[in-house]
Each structure stands twice: as structure tokens, then as C-alpha cells.
Tab-separated table of C-alpha atoms in Angstrom:
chain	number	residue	atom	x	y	z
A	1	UNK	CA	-25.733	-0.826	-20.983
A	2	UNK	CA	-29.240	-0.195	-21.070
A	3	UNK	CA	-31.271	3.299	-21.503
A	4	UNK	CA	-33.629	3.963	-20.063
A	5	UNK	CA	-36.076	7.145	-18.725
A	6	UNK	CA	-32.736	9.674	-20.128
A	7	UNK	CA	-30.351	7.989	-18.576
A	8	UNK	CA	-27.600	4.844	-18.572
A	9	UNK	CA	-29.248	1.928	-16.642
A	10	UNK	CA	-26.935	-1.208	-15.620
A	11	UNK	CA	-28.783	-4.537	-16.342
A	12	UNK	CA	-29.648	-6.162	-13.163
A	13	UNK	CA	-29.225	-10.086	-13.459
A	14	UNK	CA	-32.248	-12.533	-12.442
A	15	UNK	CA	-30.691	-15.464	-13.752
A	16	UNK	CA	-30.471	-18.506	-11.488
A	17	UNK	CA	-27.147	-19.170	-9.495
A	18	UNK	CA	-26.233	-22.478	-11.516
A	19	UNK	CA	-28.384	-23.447	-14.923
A	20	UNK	CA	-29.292	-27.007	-15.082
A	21	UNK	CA	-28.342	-27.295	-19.015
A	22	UNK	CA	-25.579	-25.483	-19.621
A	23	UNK	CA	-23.764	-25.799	-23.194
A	24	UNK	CA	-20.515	-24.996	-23.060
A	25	UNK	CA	-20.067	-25.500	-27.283
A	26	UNK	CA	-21.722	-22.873	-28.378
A	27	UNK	CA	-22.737	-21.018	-24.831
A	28	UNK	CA	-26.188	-20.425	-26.645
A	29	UNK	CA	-29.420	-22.379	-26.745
A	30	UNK	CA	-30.544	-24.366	-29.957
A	31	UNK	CA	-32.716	-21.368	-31.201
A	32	UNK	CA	-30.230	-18.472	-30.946
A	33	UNK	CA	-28.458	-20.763	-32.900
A	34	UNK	CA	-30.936	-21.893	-35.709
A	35	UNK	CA	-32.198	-17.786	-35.568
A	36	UNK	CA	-30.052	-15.623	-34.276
A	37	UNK	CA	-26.020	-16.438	-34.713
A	38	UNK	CA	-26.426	-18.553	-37.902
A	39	UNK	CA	-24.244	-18.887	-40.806
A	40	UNK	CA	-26.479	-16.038	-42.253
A	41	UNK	CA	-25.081	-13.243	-39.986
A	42	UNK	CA	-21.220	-14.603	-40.107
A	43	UNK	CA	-22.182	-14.488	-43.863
A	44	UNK	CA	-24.104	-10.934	-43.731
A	45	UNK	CA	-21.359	-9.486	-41.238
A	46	UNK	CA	-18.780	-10.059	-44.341
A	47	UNK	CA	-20.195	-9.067	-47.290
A	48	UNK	CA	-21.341	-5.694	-45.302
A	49	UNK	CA	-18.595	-5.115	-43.675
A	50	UNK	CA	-17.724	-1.889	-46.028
A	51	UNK	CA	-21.674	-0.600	-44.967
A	52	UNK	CA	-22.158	1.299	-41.262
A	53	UNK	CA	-24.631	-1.305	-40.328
A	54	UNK	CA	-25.524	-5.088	-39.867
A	55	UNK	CA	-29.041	-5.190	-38.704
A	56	UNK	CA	-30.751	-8.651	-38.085
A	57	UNK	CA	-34.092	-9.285	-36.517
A	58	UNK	CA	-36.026	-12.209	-34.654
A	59	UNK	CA	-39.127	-13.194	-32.529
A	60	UNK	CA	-40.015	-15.444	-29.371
A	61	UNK	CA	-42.069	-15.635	-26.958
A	62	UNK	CA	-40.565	-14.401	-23.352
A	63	UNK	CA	-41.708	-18.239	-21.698
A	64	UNK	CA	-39.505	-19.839	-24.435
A	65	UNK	CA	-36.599	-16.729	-23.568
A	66	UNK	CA	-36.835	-17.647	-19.834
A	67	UNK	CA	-36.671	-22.253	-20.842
A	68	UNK	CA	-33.471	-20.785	-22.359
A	69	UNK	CA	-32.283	-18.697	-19.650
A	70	UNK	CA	-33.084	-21.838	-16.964
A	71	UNK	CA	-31.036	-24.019	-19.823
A	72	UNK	CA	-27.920	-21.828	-19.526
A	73	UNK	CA	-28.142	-19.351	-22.585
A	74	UNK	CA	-26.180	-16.666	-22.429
A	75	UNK	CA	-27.775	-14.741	-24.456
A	76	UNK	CA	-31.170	-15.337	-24.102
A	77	UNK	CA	-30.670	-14.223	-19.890
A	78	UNK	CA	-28.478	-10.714	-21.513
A	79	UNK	CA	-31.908	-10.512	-23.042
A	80	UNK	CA	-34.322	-11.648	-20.149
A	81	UNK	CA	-32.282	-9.433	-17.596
A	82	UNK	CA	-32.624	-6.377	-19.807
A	83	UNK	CA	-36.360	-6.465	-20.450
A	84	UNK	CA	-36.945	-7.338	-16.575
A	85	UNK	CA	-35.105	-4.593	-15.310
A	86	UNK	CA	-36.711	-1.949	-17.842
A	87	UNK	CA	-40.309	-3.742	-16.960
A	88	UNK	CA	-39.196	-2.850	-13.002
A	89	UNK	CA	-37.299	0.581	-13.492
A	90	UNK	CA	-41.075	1.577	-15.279
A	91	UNK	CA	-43.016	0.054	-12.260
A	92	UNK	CA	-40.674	2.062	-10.062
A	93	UNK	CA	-41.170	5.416	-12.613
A	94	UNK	CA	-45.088	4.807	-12.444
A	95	UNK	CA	-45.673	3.840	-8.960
A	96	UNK	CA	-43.886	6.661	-7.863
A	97	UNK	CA	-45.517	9.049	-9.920
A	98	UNK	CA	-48.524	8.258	-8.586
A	99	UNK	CA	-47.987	8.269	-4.823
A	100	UNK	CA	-45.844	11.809	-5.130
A	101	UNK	CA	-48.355	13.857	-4.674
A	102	UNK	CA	-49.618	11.723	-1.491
A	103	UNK	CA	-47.213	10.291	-0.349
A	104	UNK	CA	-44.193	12.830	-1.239
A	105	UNK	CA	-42.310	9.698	-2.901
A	106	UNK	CA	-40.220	11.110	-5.501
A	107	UNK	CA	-39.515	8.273	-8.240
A	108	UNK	CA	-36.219	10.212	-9.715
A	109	UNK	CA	-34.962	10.753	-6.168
A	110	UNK	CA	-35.631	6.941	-5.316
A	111	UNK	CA	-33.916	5.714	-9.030
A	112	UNK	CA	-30.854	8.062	-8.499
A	113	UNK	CA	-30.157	7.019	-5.232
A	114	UNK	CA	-30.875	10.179	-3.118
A	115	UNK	CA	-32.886	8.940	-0.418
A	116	UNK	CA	-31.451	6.572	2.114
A	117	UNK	CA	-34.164	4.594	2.870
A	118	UNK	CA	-35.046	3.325	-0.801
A	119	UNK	CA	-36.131	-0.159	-1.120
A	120	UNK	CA	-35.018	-1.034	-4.730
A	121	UNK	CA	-32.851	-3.781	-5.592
A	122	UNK	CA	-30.043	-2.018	-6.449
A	123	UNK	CA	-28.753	-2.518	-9.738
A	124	UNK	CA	-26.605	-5.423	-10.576
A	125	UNK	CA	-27.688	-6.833	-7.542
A	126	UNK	CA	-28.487	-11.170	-8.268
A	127	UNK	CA	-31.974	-12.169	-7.368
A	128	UNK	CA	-31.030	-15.614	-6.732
A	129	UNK	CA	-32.977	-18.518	-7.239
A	130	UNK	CA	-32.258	-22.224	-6.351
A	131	UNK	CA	-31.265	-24.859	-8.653
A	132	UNK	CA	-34.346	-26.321	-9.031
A	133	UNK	CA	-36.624	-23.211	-9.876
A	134	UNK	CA	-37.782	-22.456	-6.628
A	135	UNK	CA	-37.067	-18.685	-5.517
A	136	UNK	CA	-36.207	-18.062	-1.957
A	137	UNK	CA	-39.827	-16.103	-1.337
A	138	UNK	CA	-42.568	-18.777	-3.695
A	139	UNK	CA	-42.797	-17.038	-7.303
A	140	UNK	CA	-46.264	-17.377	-6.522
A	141	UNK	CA	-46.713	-14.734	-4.085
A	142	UNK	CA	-45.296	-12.339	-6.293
A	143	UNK	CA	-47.930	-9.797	-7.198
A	144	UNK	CA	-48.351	-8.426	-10.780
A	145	UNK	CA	-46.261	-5.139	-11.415
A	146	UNK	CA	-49.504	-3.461	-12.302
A	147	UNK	CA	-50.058	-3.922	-8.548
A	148	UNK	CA	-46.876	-3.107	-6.961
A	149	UNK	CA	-43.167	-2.360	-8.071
A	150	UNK	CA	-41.878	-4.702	-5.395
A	151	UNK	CA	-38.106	-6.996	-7.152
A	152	UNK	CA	-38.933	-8.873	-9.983
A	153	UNK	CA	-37.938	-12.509	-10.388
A	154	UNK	CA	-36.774	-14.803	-13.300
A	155	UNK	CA	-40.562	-16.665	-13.468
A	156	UNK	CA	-41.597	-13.123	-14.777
A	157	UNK	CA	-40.590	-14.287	-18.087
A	158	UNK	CA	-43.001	-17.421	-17.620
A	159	UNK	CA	-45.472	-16.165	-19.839
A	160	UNK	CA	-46.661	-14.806	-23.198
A	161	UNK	CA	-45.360	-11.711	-23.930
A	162	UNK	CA	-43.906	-11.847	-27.228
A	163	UNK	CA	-40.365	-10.068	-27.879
A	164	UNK	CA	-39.485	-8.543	-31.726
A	165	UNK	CA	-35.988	-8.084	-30.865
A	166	UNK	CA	-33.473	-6.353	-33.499
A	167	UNK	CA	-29.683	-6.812	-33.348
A	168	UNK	CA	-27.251	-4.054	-34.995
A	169	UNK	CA	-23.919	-4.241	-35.190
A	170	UNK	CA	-22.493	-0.495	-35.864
A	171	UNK	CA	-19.359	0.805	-36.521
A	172	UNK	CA	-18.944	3.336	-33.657
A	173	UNK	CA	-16.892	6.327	-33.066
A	174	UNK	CA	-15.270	6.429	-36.615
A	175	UNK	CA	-14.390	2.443	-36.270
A	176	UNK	CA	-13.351	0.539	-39.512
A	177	UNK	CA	-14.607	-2.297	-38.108
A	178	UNK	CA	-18.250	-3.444	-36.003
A	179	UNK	CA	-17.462	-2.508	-32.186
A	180	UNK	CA	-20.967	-2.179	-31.131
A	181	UNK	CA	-24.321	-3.481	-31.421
A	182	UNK	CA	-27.798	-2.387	-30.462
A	183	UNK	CA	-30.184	-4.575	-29.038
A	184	UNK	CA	-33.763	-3.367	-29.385
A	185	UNK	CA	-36.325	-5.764	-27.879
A	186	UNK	CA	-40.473	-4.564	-28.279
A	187	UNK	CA	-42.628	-6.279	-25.664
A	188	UNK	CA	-46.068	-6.991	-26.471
A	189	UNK	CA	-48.372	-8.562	-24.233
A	190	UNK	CA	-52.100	-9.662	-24.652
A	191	UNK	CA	-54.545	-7.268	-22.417
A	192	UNK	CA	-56.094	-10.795	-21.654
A	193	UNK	CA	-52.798	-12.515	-20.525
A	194	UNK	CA	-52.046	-10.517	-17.921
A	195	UNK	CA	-48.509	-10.820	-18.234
A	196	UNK	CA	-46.702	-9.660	-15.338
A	197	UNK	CA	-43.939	-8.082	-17.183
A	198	UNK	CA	-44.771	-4.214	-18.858
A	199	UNK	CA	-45.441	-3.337	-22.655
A	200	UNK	CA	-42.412	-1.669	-23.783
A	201	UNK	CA	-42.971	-0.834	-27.345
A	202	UNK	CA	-42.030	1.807	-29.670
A	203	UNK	CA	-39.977	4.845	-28.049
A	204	UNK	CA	-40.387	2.389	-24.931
A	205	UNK	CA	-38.693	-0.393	-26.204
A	206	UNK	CA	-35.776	-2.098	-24.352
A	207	UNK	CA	-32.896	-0.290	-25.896
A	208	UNK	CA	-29.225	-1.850	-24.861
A	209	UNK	CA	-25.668	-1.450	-26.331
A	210	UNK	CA	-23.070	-3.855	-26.186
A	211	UNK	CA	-19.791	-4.026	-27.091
A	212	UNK	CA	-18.438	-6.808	-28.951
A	213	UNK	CA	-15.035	-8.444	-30.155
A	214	UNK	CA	-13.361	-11.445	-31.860
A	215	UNK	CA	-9.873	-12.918	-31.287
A	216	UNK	CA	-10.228	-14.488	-34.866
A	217	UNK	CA	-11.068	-13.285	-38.039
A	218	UNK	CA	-13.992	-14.311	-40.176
A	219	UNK	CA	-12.736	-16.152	-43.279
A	220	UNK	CA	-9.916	-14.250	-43.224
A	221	UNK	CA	-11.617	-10.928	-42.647
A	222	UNK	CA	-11.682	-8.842	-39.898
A	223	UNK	CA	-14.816	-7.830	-38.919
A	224	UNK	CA	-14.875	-6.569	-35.562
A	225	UNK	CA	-12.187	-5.914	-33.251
A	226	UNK	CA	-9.746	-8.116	-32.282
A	227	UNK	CA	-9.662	-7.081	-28.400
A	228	UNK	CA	-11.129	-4.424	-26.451
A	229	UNK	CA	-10.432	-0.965	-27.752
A	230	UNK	CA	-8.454	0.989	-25.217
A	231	UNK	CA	-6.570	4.017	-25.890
A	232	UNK	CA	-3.447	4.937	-23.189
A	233	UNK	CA	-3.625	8.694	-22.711
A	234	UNK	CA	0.275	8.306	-22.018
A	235	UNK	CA	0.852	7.403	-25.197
A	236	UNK	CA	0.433	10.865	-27.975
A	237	UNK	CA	0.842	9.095	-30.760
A	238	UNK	CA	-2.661	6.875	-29.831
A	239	UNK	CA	-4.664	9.227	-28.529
A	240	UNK	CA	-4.057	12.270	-30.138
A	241	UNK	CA	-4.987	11.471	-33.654
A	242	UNK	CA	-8.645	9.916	-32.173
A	243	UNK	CA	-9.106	12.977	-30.130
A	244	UNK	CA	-8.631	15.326	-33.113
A	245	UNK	CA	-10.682	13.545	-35.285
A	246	UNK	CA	-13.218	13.702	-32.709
A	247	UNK	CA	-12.675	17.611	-32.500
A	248	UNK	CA	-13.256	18.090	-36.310
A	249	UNK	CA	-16.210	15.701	-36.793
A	250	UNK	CA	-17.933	17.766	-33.442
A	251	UNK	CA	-16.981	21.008	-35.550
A	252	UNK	CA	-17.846	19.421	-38.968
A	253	UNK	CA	-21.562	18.157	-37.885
A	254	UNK	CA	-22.591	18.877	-34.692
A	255	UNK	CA	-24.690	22.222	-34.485
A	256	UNK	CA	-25.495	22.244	-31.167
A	257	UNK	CA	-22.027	22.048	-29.692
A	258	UNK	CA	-21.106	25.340	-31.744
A	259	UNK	CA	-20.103	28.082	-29.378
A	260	UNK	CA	-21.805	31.340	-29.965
A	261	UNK	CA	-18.678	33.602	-30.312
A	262	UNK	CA	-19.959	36.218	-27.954
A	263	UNK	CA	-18.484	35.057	-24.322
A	264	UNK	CA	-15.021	35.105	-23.444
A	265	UNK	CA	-14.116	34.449	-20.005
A	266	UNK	CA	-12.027	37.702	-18.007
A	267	UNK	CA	-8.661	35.585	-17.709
A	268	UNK	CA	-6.936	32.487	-19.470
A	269	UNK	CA	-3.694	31.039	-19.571
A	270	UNK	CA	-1.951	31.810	-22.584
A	271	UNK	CA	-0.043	28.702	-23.682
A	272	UNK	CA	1.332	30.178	-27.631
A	273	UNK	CA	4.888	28.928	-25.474
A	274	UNK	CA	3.718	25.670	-23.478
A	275	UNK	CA	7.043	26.218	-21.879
A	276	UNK	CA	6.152	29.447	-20.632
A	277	UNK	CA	2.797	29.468	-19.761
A	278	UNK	CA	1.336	33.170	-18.332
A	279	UNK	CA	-1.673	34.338	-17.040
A	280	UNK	CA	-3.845	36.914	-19.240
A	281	UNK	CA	-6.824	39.382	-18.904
A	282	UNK	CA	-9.400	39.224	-21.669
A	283	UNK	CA	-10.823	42.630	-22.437
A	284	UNK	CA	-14.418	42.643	-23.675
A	285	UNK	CA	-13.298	44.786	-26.832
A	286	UNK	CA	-11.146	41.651	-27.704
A	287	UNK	CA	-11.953	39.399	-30.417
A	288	UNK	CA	-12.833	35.942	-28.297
A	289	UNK	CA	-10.569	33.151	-29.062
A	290	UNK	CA	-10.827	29.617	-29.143
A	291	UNK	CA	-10.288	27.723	-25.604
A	292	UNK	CA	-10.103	24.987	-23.666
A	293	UNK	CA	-11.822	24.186	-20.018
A	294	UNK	CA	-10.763	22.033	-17.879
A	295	UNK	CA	-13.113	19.747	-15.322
A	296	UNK	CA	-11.375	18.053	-12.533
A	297	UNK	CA	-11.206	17.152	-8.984
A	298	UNK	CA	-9.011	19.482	-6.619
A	299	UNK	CA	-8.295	16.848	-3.910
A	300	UNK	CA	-6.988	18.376	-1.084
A	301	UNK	CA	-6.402	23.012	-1.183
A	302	UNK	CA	-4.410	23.381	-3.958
A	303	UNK	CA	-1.486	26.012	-2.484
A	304	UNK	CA	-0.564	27.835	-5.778
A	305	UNK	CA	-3.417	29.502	-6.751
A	306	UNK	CA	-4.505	32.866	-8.331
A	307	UNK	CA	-4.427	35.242	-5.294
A	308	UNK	CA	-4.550	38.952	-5.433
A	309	UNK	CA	-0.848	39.271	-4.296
A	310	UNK	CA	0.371	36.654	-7.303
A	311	UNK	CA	-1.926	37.951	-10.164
A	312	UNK	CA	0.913	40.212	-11.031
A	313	UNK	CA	3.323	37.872	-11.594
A	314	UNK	CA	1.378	34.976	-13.006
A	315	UNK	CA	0.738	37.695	-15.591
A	316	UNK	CA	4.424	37.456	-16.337
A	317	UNK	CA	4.201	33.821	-16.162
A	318	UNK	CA	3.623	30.606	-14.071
A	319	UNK	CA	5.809	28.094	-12.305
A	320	UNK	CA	5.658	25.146	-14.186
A	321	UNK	CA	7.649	23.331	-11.106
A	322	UNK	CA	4.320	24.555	-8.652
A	323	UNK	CA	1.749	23.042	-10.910
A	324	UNK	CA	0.536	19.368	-9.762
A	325	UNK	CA	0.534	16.688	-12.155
A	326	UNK	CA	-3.455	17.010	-13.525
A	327	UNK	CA	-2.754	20.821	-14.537
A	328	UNK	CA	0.840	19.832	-16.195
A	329	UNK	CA	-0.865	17.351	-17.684
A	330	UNK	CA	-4.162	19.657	-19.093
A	331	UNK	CA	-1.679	22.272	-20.532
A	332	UNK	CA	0.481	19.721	-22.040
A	333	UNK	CA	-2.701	18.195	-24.239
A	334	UNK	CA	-4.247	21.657	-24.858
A	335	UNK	CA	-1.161	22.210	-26.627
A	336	UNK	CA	-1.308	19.522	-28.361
A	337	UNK	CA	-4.566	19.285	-29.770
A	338	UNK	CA	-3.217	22.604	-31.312
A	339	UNK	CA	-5.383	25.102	-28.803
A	340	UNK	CA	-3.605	28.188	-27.643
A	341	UNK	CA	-5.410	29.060	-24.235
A	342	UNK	CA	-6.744	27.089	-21.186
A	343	UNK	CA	-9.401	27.963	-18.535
A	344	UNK	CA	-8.771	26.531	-15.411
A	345	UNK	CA	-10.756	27.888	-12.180
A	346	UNK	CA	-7.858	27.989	-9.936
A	347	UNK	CA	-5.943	30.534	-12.029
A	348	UNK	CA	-8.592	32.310	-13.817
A	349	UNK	CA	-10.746	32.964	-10.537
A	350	UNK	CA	-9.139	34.961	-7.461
A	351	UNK	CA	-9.447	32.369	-4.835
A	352	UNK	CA	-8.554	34.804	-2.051
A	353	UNK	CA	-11.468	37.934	-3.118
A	354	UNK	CA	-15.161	37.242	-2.287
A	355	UNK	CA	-15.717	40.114	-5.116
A	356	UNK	CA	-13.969	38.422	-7.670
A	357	UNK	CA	-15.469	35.211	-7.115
A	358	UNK	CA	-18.831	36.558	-6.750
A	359	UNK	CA	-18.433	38.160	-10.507
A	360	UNK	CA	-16.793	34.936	-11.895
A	361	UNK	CA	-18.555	32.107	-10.436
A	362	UNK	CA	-22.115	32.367	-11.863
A	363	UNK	CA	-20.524	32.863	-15.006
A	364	UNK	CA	-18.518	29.389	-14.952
A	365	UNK	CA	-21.666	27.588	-16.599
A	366	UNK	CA	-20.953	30.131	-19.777
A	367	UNK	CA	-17.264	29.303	-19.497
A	368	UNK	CA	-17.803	25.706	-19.360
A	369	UNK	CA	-20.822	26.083	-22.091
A	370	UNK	CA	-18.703	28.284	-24.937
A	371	UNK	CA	-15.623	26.463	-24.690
A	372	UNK	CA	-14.173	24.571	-28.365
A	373	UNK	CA	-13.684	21.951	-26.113
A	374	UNK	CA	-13.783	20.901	-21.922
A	375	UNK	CA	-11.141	18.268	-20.956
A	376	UNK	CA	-13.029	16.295	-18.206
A	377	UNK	CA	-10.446	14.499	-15.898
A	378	UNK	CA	-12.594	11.385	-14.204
A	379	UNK	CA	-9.276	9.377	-14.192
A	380	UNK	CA	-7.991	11.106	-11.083
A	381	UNK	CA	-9.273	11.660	-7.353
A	382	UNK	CA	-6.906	14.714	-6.782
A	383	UNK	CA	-4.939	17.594	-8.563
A	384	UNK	CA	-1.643	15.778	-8.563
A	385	UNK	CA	-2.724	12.558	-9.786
A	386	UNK	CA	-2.629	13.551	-13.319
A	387	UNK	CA	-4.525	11.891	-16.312
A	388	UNK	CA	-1.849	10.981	-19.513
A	389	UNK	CA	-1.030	7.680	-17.995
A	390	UNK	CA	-1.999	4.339	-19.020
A	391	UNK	CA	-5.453	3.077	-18.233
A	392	UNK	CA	-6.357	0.926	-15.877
A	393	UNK	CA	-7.906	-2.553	-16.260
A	394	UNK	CA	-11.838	-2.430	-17.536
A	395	UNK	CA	-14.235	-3.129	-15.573
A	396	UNK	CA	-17.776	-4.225	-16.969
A	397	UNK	CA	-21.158	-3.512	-16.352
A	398	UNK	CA	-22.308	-6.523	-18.199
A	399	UNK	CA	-19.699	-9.328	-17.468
A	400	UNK	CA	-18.028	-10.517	-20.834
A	401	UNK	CA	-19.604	-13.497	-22.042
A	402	UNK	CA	-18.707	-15.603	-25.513
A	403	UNK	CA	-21.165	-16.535	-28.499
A	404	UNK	CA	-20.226	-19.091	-31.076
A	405	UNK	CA	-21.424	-17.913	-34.353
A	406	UNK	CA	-21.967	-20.016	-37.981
A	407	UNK	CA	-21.285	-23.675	-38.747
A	408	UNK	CA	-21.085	-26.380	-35.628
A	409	UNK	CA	-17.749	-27.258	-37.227
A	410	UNK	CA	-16.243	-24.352	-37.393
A	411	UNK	CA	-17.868	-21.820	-35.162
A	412	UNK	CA	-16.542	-18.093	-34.933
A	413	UNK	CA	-16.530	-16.963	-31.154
A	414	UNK	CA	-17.912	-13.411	-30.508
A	415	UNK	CA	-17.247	-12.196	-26.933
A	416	UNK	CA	-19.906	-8.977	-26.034
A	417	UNK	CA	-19.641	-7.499	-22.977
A	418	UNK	CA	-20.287	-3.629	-22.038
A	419	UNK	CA	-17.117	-1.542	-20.020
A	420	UNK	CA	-17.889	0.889	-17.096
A	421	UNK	CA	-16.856	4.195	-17.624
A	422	UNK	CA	-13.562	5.150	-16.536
A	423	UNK	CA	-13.783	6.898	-12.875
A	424	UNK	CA	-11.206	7.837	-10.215
């Protein structure tokens, strides 16, 4: 996944529809081989395996990157595809910038997909090209991006630009083993080449994360996971221990996620019985206590609801047996990540009084903002879907795709790929 202008960026993919010179051995061309995925890093990846970070680093030149893309390189075309669709998402960012203020054209709008009539490739969309080079409009014709932001093409690459390109593998989210690694590629082109691709260097650098795993072990050693990590949420005794460690390292080290102590919101569900979960009202004078929020989709009306008639007796307690599955399933974890009250809008707001909803809604961003912790259901496209159940198959973003690594003999096959997040 690439970043790019504040925000997650798919890689598009330029490469031709068949490559002439594919090598299905090693799935890599000769010099990612000799430069890249030598003995040096299977060596390196071992002996560091105890540090946070493996960090390796290598040059070409982006003509010889696209000769390897047209030869069937995986890697050099997760590399060509990155740095061409950062070169057109900034020729996109700039040429809309400057015809805004003429031309209303509003870049963001046009990136986030707002406007209807937007003419970029959208991304992950193939630019194909024929087997033997020739694009379906002639490469020729294809202006420079200082001229217009119009779809770039694989012959982009055809040129000069040089590419400093640094590979990390990093031990992410409290991993004992490499799961991820950082691809940074700087682009520097000669002001008399005229390259046709951007200069992305520095803070503008191509920046991409990948994740990465290895059926085998190297030497005996594992180094990086063994399959893709995925945690079932119906399963406590997996995801529970991950999610609290989560909790205390947020608590532990991350400043800006501390709550300020000063905002409690006027009702929560009190859940020091999970079995007999009640509605309370939070006087000001009160000492705020730690809570949970939850985030998720309603679906179709929800029927049992805070309403002025039941606020009396959901004060006594709720019916468990009227709850759908998503708000079963929210109390249940709240409990046990060892929390002791829940927010949730449709029993801590009066659905049925314009004045109560006009005092608690503009204060929801505080709620949401001075929580210990908001449970964000994008598993499930209604209330009584639910969200401890096992996951459903990955889908990727960048298509996994297999790297032999070390001696010809014995080669060690890393597979990197990047997963889309999880949505309903």
C-alpha cells in the first residue's frame, strides 16, 4: 500500500498483459538477484533477526527497472507501478491546484472520488499494453506530465531517472518475527533529461508497505511469518491477549491518545454484571470513568432503543434477548478487555426527543474523542450482523506475488503481498 498526499493510495499496475521473458525460478530479474535478494539479506535477515530492523539499500536507473518489468520481474513492476502512480497522483495534486481557482477543479475532490465526472484512471485499474510494446494509443503521443496529468503508461519508465530505493523489513505491531517491509524509492531526474516521470525525493519519496511471509524457515530459523497473520475475533483466547497488549502499549507511549479526564458523557451502560447490563446517568459532580465507544452501522431502525417511555426501565436494566447481535457482541468484548461501561448512541441518546438529541449530538465528537478506547465494527453492514466471528478470506490490494531469495540451489521463497482492510 502506498502513501501518499496523507492518505493510503492502492498501486495502480502498468505492467504489460503477458511479459515476453518471464522466469519462473526465481520470479525476479538477474539484478534483483545479484543486488537485491542475495545471499547477503537471507544472511543479514538471520543474524538480525533479534534487532527491530533489516534495512538494505540499492540503485538503478528507471529504463533498466522498466527492461525488467517488460522481462517479467516481479519485483521490479511492484516497484515501477508504485513510482508511476505517485509520479501521476502528484500530476493530478498539481494540475489541479492550479486550475482551482479558474477552473473550480478541486484536486482532493477529483482523488477521493467525489465528483462524477472525474477522468482518472481509477486505481488498480491495468493500462494494458500489447505483447510487443506497443500501447493501444502510440507511447509517443503521450505528453510529458509537466504538461498534462492525462494516464501514464509503462514507457514512462524508458528513461533516466535514477531510483535509490531502500528495503526494511520491520517487525510490526509487537511481532517476534519480520511481517512488514518498507519500500522507499527517491527519484531523481536530470533538469536536462526531461524525464517524463516526477522528482519524488525526500519527504516526497515513494513510500510503500508490504507485507511479507515464508512457508519455510531460513536455516532452520524463522524469520518471518509462516502464513498470513489473521486473528478470528470468535476466538477470545487469540484476540484478546493482542488487543490488550495493544491497549497498554497506546496507554504506555502514546501521548496523544490520552483522554483529558474532564468529559464524561450524560448516560452509559453499566456492564460491572455483563449479565445484567443497565442503563446509567452520569452526573457532572461524578468522578469520570474509563469507557468504551462503540462505531457501527445501524442497518435498518433499530426497534429497541432509548425512548423517553423506556429510560426508566433500562435504568433498571436491559433485555439482553432485544439486543441484535453487533451490540451483544460490543458488550461482551468491553467486558472482556476488563472495561466496566459502554457508550453506544442508541441507548445513551433519546432517539424519540428532538431536545435530547439536540444536547447530545454535537457532543458525540467529545464522546468518541475521550473514550480509553472506540470499538469500530467495519466487519458488519447492519446491527444484527455482529463482529466476534471468524474472518473472512483476504483480499489484496497488491496481488501476492513470490521472490526467491539466496543461493540458485537452494533458494528461500518470500511471498509479499499487501491485504485490504477488512470492510462489510
Amino acid at each position: 500500500m502506498l502513501s501518499r498526499h496523507h492518505l493510503p493510495q492502492p498501486i495502480r499496475s502498468y505492467e504489460p498483459v503477458s511479459a515476453r521473458h518471464i522466469e519462473p525460478e526465481r520470479g525476479i530479474c538477474d539484478r534483483c538477484a545479484h543486488d537485491v535478494f542475495n545471499s547477503s539479506l537471507r544472511l543479514s535477515l538471520v543474524n538480525n533477526r533479534n534487532t527491530e530492523s533489516v534495512k538494505h539499500s540499492y540503485s538503478s536507473l528507471a529504463l533498466d527497472v522498466y527492461a525488467s518489468v517488460l522481462s517479467g520481474c516481479r519485483w521490479c513492476s511492484t516497484i515501477g507501478n508504485a513510482v508511476l502512480t505517485c509520479s501521476e497522483l502528484d500530476c493530478w495534486m498539481e494540475d489541479g491546484d492550479e486550475s482551482e481557482s479558474a477552473d473550480g477543479f478541486d484536486a482532493n475532490m477529483h482523488l477521493n472520488g467525489d465528483v462524477e465526472d472525474v477522468q482518472m484512471p481509477s486505481p488498480g485499474k491495468v493500462v494494458h499494453l500489447a505483447d510487443e510494446g506497443m500501447a493501444e494509443e502510440d507511447p509517443s503521443d503521450a505528453t510529458s506530465s509537466s504538461e498534462s496529468p492525462g494516464p501514464h503508461t509503462i514507457h514512462l519508465l524508458d528513461c533516466t531517472a535514477k531510483l535509490d530505493i531502500t528495503i526494511e523489513f520491520l517487525k510490526w505491531r509487537d511481532s517476534s518475527v519480520f511481517n512488514v517491509v518498507k519500500v522507499t524509492a527517491g527519484v531523481t531526474t536530470g533538469g536536462e533529461d526531461k524525464c517524463p516521470i516526477r522528482e519524488m525525493i525526500g519527504e516526497n519519496a515513494v513510500a510503500m508497505t508490504l507485507e511479507v511471509m515464508c512457508t519455510d524457515t531460513m536455516d532452520g530459523i524463522a524469520v518471518v511469518p509462516q502464513r498470513w497473520d489473521m486473528v478470528s475475533a470468535a476466538s477470545f483466547d487469540k484476540w484478546m491477549p493482542r488487543a490488550r497488549a495493544w491497549l497498554q502499549i497506546c496507554e504506555e507511549h502514546h501521548t496523544s491518545c490520552a483522554t483529558s479526564g474532564a468529559f464524561q458523557p450524560t448516560r452509559l451502560i453499566d456492564l460491572r454484571d455483563p449479565r445484567h447490563p443497565r442503563l446509567v446517568i452520569r452526573s457532572s459532580s461524578i468522578k469520570p470513568v474509563p469507557y468504551i465507544a462503540l462505531s457501527y452501522v445501524w442497518g435498518r431502525k433499530q426497534e429497541y432503543v432509548l425512548t423517553q417511555a423506556s429510560l426508566a426501565e433500562m435504568l433498571t436494566g436491559l433485555d439482553l434477548t432485544r439486543l441484535p447481535r453487533t451490540l451483544l457482541d460490543a458488550i461482551e468484548a468491553t467486558h472482556h478487555l476488563g472495561f466496566e461501561y459502554l457508550w453506544i448512541d442508541a441507548f445513551c441518546i433519546i432517539q424519540d426527543s428532538p431536545e435530547d438529541k439536540a444536547r447530545e449530538l454535537p457532543l458525540m465528537a467529545d464522546t468518541y474523542r475521550e473514550s480509553s478506547l472506540c470499538i469500530v465494527v467495519a466487519s458488519a453492514a447492519a446491527a444484527g450482523d455482529g463482529f466476534l466471528k471468524p474472518p473472512a478470506p483476504p483480499r489484496f490490494f497488491v496481488d501476492p506475488f513470490e521472490v526467491k531469495v539466496g543461493d540458485f540451489d537452494e533458494p528461500l521463497a518470500l511471498t509479499f503481498g499487501y491485504r485490504a482492510p477488512v470492510t462489510a
